[in-house]
XYZ file of C-alpha atoms in Angstrom:
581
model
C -3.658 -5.194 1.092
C -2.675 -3.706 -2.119
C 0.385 -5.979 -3.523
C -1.888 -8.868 -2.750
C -1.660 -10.176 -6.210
C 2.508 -9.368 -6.933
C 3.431 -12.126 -5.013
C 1.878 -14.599 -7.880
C 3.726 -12.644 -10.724
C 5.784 -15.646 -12.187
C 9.479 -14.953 -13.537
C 11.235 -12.744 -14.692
C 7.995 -10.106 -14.514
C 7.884 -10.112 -10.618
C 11.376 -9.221 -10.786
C 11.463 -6.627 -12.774
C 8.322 -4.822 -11.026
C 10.402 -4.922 -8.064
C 13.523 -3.407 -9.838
C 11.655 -0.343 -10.777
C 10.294 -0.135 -7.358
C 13.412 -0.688 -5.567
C 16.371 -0.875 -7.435
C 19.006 2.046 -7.399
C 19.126 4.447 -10.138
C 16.995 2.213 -12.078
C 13.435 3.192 -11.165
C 11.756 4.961 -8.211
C 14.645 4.470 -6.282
C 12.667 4.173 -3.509
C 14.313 5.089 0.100
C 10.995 4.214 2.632
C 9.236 0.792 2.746
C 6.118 1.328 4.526
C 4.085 -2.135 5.484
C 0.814 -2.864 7.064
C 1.119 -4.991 10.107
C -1.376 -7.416 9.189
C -4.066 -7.679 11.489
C -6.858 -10.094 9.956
C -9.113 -6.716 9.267
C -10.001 -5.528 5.928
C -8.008 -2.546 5.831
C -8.888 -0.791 2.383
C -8.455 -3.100 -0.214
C -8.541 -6.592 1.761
C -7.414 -8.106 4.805
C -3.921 -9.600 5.943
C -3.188 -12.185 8.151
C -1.851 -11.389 11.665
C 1.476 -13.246 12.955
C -0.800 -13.911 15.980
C -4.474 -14.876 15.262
C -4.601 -16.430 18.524
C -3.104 -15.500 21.928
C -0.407 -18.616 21.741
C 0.022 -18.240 17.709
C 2.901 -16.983 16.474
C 4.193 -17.411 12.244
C 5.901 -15.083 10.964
C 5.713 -16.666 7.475
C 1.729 -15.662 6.851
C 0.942 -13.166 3.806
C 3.443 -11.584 1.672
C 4.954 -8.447 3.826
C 7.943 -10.172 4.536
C 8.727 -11.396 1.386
C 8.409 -7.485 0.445
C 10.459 -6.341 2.815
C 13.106 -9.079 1.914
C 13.054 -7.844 -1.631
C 13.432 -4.289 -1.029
C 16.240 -4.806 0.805
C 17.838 -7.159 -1.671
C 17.630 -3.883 -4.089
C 18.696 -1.774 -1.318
C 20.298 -2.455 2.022
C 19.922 0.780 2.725
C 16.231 1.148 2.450
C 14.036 2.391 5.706
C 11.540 -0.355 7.231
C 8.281 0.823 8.667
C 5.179 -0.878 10.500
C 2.175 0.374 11.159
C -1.111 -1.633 12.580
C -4.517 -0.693 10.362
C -6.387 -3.674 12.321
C -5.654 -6.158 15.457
C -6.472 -9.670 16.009
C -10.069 -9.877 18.221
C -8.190 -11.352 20.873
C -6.430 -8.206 22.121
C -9.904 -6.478 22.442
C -11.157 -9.314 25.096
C -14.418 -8.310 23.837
C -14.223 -4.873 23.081
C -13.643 -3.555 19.074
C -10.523 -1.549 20.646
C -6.792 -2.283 20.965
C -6.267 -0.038 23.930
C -8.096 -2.378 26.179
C -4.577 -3.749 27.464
C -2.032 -2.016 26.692
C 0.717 -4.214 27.565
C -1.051 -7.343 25.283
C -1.040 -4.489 22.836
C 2.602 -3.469 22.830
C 3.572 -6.931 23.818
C 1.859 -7.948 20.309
C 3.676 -4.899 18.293
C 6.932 -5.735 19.448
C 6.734 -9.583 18.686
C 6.744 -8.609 14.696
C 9.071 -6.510 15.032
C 11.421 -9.399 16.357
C 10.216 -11.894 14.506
C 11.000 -9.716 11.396
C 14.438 -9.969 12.791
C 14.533 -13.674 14.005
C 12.973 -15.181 11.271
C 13.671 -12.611 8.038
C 16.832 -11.289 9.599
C 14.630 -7.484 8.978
C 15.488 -4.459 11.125
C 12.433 -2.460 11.192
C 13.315 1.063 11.717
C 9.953 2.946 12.932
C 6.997 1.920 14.012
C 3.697 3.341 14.203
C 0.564 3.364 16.556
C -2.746 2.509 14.946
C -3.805 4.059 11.117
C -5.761 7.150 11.339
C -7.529 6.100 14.251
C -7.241 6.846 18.191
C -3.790 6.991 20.251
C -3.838 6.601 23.336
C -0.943 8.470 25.248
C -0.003 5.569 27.774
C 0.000 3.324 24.902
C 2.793 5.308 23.139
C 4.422 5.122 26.231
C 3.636 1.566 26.990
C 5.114 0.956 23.453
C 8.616 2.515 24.529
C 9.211 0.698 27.579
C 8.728 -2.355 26.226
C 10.576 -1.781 22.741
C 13.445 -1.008 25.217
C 13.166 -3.462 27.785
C 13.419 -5.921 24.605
C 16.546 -4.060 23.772
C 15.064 -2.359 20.737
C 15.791 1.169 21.200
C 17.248 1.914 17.547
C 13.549 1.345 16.932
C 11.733 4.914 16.611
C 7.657 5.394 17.064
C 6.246 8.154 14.345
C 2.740 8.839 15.518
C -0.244 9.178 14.613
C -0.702 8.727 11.446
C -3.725 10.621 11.265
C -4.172 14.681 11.454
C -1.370 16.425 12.843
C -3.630 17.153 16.149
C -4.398 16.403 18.808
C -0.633 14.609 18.307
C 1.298 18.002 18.401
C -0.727 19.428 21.195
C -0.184 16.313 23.101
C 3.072 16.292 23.186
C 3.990 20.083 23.919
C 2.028 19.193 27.224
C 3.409 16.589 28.156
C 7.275 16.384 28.455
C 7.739 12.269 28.427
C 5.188 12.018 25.165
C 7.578 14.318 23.958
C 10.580 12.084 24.083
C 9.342 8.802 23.336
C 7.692 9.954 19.723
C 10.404 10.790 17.133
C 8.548 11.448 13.863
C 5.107 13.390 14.191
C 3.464 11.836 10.467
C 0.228 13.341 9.238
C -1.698 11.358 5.789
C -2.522 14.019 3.007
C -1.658 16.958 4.633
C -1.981 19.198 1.471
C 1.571 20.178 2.069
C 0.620 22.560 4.860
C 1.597 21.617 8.814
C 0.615 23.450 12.097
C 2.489 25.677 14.516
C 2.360 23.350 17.332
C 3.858 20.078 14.897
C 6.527 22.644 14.210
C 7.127 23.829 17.911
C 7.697 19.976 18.565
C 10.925 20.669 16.584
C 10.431 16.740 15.623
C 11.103 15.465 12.684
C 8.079 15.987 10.472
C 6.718 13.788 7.639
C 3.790 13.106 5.323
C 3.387 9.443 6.319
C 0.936 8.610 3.811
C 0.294 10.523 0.658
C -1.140 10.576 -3.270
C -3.213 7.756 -3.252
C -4.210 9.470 -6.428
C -4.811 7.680 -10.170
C -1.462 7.117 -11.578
C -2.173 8.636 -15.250
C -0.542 12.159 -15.746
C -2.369 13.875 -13.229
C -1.235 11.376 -10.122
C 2.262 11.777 -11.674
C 1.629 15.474 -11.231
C 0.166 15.591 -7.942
C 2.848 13.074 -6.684
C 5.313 16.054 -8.184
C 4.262 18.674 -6.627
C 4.189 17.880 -3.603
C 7.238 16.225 -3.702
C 8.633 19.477 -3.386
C 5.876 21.188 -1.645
C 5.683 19.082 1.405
C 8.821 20.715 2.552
C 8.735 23.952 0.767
C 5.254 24.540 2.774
C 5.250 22.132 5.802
C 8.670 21.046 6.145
C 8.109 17.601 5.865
C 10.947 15.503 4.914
C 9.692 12.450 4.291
C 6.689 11.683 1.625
C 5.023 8.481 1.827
C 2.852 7.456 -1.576
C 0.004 4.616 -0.910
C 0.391 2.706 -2.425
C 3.714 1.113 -3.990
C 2.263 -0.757 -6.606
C -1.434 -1.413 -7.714
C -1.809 -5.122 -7.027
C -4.580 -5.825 -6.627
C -8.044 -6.129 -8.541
C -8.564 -2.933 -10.138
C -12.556 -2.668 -9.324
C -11.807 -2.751 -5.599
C -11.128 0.832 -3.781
C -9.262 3.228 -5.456
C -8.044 1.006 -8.533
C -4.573 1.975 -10.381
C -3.817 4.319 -7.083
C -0.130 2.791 -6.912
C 3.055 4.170 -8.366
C 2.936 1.401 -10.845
C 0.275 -0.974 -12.295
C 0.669 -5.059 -11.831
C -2.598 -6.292 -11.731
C -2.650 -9.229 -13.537
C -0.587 -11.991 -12.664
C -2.318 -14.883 -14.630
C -0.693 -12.526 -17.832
C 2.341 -11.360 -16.946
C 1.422 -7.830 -17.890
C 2.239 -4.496 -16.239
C 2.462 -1.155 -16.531
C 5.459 0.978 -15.623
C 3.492 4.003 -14.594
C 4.539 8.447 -14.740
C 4.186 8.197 -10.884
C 7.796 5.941 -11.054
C 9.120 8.406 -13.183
C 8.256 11.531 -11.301
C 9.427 9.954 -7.730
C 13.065 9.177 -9.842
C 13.516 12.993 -9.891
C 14.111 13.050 -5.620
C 15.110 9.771 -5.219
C 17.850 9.100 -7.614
C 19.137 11.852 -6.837
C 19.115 12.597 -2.890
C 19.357 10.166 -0.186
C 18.143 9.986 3.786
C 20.338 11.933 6.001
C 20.868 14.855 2.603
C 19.929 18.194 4.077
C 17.213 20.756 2.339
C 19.044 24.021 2.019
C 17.333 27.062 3.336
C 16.967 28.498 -0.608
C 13.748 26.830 -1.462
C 10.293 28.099 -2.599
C 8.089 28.973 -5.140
C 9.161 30.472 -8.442
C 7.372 33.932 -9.605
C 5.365 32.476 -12.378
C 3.744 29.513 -10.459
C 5.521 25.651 -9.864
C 8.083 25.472 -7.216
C 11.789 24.447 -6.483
C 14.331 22.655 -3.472
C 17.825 22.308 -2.797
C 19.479 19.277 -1.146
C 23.141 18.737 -0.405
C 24.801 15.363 1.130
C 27.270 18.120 2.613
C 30.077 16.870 0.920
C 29.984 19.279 -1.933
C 26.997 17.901 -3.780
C 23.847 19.358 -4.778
C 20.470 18.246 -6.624
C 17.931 21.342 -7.445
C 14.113 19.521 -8.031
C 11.539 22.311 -10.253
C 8.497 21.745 -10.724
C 6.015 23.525 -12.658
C 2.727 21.208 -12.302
C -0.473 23.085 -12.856
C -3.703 23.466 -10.637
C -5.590 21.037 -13.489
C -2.456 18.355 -13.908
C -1.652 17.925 -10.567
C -5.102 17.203 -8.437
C -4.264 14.776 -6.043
C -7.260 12.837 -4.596
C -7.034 15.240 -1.097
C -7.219 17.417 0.033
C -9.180 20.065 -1.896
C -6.304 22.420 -4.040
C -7.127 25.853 -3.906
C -6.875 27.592 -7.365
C -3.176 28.528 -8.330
C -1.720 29.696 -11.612
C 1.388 28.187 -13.554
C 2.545 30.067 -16.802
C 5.483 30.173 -19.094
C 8.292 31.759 -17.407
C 12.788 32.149 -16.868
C 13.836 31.125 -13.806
C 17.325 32.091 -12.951
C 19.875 30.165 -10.567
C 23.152 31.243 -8.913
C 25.090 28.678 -7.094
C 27.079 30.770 -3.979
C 29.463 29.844 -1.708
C 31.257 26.430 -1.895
C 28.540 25.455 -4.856
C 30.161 28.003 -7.330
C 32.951 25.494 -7.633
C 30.866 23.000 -9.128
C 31.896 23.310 -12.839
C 28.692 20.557 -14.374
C 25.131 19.683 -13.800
C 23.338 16.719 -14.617
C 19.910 17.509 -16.447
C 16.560 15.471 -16.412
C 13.533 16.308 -17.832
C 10.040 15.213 -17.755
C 6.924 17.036 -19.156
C 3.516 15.366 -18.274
C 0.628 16.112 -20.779
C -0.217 15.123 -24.601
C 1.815 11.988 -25.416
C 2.972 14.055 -28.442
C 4.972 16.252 -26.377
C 5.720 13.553 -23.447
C 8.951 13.458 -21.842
C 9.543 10.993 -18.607
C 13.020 11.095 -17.281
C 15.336 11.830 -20.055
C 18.598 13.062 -19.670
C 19.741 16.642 -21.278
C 22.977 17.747 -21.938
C 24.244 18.752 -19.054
C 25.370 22.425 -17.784
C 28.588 23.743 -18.079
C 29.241 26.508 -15.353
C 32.573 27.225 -15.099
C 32.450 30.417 -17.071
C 28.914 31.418 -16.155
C 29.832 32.375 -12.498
C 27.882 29.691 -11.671
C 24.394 31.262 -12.966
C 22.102 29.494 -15.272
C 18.664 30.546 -16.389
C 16.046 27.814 -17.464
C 13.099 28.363 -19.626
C 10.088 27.159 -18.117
C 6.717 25.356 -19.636
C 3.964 24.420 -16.901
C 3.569 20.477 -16.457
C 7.674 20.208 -16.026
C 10.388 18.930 -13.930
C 13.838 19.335 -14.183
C 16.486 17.709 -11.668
C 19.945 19.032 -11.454
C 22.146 17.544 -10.117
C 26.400 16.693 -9.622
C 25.660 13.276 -9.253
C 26.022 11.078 -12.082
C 24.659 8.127 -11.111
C 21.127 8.647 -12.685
C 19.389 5.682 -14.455
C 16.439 5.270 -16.444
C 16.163 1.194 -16.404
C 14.615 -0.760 -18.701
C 13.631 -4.237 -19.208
C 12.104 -6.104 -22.627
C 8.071 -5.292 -22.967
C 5.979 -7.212 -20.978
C 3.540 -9.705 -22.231
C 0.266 -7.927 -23.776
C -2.887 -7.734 -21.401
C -5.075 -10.511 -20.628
C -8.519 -11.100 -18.358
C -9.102 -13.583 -16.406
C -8.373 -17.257 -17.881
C -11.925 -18.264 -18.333
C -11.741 -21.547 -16.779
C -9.897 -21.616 -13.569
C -9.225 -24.024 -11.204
C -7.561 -24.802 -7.739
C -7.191 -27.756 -5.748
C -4.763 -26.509 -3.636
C -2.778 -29.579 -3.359
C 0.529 -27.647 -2.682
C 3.118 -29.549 0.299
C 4.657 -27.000 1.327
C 3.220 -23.474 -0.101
C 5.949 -20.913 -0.397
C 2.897 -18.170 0.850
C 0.377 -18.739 3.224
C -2.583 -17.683 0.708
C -3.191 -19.372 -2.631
C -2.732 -17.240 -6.071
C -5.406 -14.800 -6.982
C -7.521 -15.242 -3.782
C -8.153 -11.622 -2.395
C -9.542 -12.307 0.987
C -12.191 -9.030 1.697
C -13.262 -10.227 5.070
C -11.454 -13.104 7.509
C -8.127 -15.255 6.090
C -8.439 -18.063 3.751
C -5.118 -20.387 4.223
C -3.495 -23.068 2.817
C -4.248 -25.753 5.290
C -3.274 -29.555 5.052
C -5.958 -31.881 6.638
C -3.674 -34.736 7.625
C -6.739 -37.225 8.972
C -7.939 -37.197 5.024
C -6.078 -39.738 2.894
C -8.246 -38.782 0.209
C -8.723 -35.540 -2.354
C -9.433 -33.376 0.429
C -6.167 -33.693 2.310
C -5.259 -30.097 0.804
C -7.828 -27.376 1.402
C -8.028 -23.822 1.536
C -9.670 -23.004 5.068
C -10.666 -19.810 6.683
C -8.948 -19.585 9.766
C -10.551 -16.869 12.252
C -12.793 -17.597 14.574
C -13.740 -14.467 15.902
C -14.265 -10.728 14.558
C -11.251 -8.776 14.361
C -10.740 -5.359 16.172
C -11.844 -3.877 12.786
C -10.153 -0.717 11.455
C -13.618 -0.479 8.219
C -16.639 -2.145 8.133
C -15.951 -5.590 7.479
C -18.962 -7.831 6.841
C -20.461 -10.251 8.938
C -19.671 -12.974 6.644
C -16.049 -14.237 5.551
C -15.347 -14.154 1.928
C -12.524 -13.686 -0.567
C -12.889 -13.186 -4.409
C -11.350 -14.271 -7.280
C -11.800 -14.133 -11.296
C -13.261 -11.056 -13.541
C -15.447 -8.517 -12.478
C -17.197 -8.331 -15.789
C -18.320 -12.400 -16.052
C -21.787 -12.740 -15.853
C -22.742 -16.154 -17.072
C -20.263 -18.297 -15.319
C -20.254 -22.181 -13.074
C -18.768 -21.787 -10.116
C -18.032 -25.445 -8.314
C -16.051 -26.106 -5.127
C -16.166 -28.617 -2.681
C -17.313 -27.452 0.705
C -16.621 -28.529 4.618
C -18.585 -26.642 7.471
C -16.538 -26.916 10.525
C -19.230 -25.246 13.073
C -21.950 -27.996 14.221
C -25.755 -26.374 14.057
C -24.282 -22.532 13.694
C -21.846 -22.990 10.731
C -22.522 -22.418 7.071
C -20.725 -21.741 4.331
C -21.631 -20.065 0.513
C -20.628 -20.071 -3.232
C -21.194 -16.830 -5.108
C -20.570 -15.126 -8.452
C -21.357 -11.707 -9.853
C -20.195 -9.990 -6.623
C -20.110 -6.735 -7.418
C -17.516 -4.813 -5.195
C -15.261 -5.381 -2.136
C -12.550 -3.830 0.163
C -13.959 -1.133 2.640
C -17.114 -1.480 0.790
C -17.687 -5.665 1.391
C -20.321 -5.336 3.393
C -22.962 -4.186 0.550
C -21.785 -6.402 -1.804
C -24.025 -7.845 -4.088
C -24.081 -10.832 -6.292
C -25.612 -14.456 -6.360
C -24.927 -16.075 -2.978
C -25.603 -19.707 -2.713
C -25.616 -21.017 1.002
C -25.420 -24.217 2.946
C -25.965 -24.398 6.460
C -25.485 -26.945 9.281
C -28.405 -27.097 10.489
C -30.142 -28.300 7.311
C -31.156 -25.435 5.253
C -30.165 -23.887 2.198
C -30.974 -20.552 0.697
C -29.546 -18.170 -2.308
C -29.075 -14.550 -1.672
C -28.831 -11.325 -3.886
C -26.183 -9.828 -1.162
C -23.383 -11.187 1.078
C -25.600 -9.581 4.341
C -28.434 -12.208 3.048
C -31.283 -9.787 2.982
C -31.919 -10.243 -0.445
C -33.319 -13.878 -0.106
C -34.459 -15.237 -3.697
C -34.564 -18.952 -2.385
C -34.485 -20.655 0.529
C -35.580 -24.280 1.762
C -34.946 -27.627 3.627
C -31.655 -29.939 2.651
C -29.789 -32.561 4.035
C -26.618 -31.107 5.065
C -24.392 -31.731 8.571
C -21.135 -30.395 9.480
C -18.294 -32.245 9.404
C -19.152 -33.660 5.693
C -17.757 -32.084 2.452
C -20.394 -31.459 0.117
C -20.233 -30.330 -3.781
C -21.578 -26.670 -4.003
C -22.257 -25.957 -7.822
C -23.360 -22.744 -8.596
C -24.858 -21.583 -12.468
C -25.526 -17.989 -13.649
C -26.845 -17.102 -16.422
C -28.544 -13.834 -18.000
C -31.872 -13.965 -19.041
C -32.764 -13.908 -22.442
C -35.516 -10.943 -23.553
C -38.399 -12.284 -24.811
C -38.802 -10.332 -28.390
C -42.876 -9.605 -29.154
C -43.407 -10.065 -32.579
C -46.341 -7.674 -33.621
């Protein structure tokens, strides 16, 4: 749920975010789009909608994945599409908080977004995963191949698990049809190090989610070494950052862990982060399907270096030189490793000696006094070097070289300056036909708040925003018991909140106003706050926490369901009281 709030970017800013995201040889280039399949479970930083709350629902136009997905590939045609299930709709667990329960329903489910990203988006989604860092189940993964195939989706691949990199590997060397149905074996934050049985596999390996790390100098540098590292150390091939682009509200988990920063929509502002810069380096400069050549490693003096050809005659050499304190990513734990001034020298052999220039870019992370991020040097001239050439080394560098000379560093006109929160906001949701399923700045932490249009009301309330679930989802973190999404600025603390309410649940239902909440994502169910309630069977209270255990009122009122009432809700700090002596 972390480009929650890109979507309400107006124009030309949400463009150009997406340009340095996707664009060629503009920004990060990027060559994998990884989405979460929404599944109506908070899955870090909020929840998204499923395509399927229900067992007979199917819309493929909910939340803003597709949209994504539709802009990436506007950028780049040739950019890889991935799913990958964090949560499930309740319904597949017929009771049970586990998506394994049928494994057909489950499969059955999978597969339906994957053709409706086709049907309705005209999206070929290129691999497909099993369930985030949680259980597989073995027959599932099977399950999940039959039916891709029987659908006539075999250019689909599975990359599994998405977790450690056992028990996957084991798995699979024991069993010979587990084997053939899995093509990619991903591990998240493997600390660039893989295991002898993921290697025995001889599958294709990847880290299939990585960073996740602040994106100041040190993310950039952790995102750069490992970069190289993953393959240098585990042979992994593919590196997958989470997240794309921090959008979403920055007090929520891991705030500002995205390759770029656009978290404020209502301003136009956004920050075009090192992370972007540093991913440039590979991916403006190599493409899928370019081989690593077999002369990679570590240089003498600390940092390290790779080798790709297209094997057509071109060539891009990656160094890096991060240090142990510049280059902490978030995990796992780095062991202690020294980086120091040092001469590297590199002679190009075979076929490669031929090449008479190289292409030179440069970034050096640190002080901004000494900053660098992706500029182009003069390039090399080789032809009467005999194809050697020796580069002086600082630590905190990268260098790409490279025959290709296709290498941008875009641009676009400064942003508008940072802005909170307006300070009076309102919504009345009275949109016909909403281009998204989820109106601007809501970030829904637990259940799905829609746009819904209540056709029986003539009056002000024939456009609502209504909460849609009506059971728990299979839950991949601890959402709360209660629904809620949150909107404004963290930091208000005298504030009116007003909204007109409707409880749809006779005698059970309720429904709450609150302000001051203090935190959300994985963490929702401790929020705290003021939480002002109405129930449906005729009581009120007000809360210091969502879980209601922190009662500091509560009482008798005449409410019913079926009615829309006027919640207003005041805050205000307390004044001290000074004692004058």
């Amino acid at each position: 749920a972390t480009s929650r709030l890109l979507v309400n970017y107006p124009e030309p800013y949400r463009s150009q975010i997406l340009d340095y995201l996707f664009k060629p040889n503009f920004g990060a280039s990027l060559h994998i789009l990884k989405v979460e399949i929404g599944g109506d479970g908070q899955t870090t930083d909020g929840t998204e909608p499923s395509h399927m709350h229900y067992a007979l629902d199917e819309n493929y136009f909910r939340g803003y994945e597709w949209w994504l997905m539709k802009e990436a590939k506007k950028r780049n045609p040739n950019i890889i599409l991935m799913g990958l299930p964090w949560s499930f709709p309740g319904w597949l667990g017929k009771g049970f908080n586990w998506p394994y329960v049928n494994l057909q329903l489950t499969a059955y489910y999978v597969m339906t977004w994957i053709v409706g990203a086709k049907h309705y988006h005209d999206l070929d989604i290129d691999y497909i995963g099993i369930w985030n860092e949680r259980s597989f189940d073995i027959n599932y993964i099977k399950v999940l191949r039959r039916m891709l195939n029987y659908q006539g989706l075999h250019r689909v691949k599975i990359i599994a698990s998405d977790n450690l990199w056992e028990p996957i590997s084991a798995s699979m060397l024991l069993d010979t049809e587990l084997l053939n149905v899995i093509d990619v074996i991903g591990a998240h934050y493997p600390g660039t190090r893989t295991v002898r049985d993921a290697r025995l596999t001889k599958k294709k390996l990847w880290s299939s989610e990585d960073f996740s790390t602040l994106n100041n100098d040190v993310g950039a540098g952790c995102l750069g070494r490992i970069l190289n590292q993953n393959y240098i150390n585990g042979y992994m091939t593919a590196t997958i950052a989470w997240n794309l682009v921090a959008s979403y509200y920055e007090q929520l988990p891991y705030g500002r862990c995205g390759l770029m920063t656009a978290q404020e929509p209502w301003s136009g502002h956004y920050a075009v982060e090192p992370p972007i810069w540093v991913t440039a380096h590979t991916t403006q400069f190599t493409q899928p399907g370019w081989y690593y050549l077999k002369t990679v490693g570590h240089l003498e003096k600390g940092g390290s270096y790779v080798a790709l050809t297209d094997g057509l005659g071109n060539l891009t050499i990656i160094v890096e030189t991060m240090s142990h304190k510049h280059s902490r990513c978030i995990r796992p734990f780095l062991p202690y490793f020294n980086v120091s001034h040092q001469f590297a020298t590199f002679l190009l052999k075979g076929s490669f000696s031929e090449i008479p220039e190289l292409q030179v870019w440069y970034t050096r992370l640190g002080k901004p006094s000494k900053r660098f991020l992706f500029k182009q040097l003069d390039s090399l001239w080789l032809l009467d070097s005999g194809g050697a050439f020796t580069l002086e080394l600082q630590e905190d560098e990268l260098f790409t070289l490279t025959t290709l000379t296709t290498g941008g560093k875009g641009s676009c006109p400064p942003p508008p300056e940072s802005q909170p929160f307006p300070q009076v906001y309102e919504d009345d949701f009275d949109v016909d036909y909403p281009f998204f399923s989820e109106a601007p700045n809501f970030a829904d932490q637990t259940g799905v708040f829609e746009y819904f249009t209540n056709i029986e009301d003539p009056g002000e309330h024939r456009f609502t925003l209504r909460q849609v679930l009506n059971q728990r989802p299979i839950t991949w973190a601890a959402d709360a018991y209660n629904t809620i999404s949150v909107i404004g600025d963290y930091k208000w603390s005298n504030l009116t909140v007003r909204c007109d309410v409707y409880i749809e649940t006779p005698e059970k239902g309720g429904v709450f106003i609150a302000g001051r909440v203090n935190k959300g994502g994985i963490l929702i169910r401790s929020a705290r706050g003021v939480f002002f309630w109405i129930f449906a069977n005729g009581t009120y209270k007000v809360t210091g926490d969502l879980a209601g255990w922190i009662i500091y009122a509560l009482g008798h009122v005449d409410v019913t369901a079926n009615r829309w009432y006027t919640l207003t809700l005041i805050i205000k700090v307390a004044g001290r009281k000074k004692r004058i002596p």
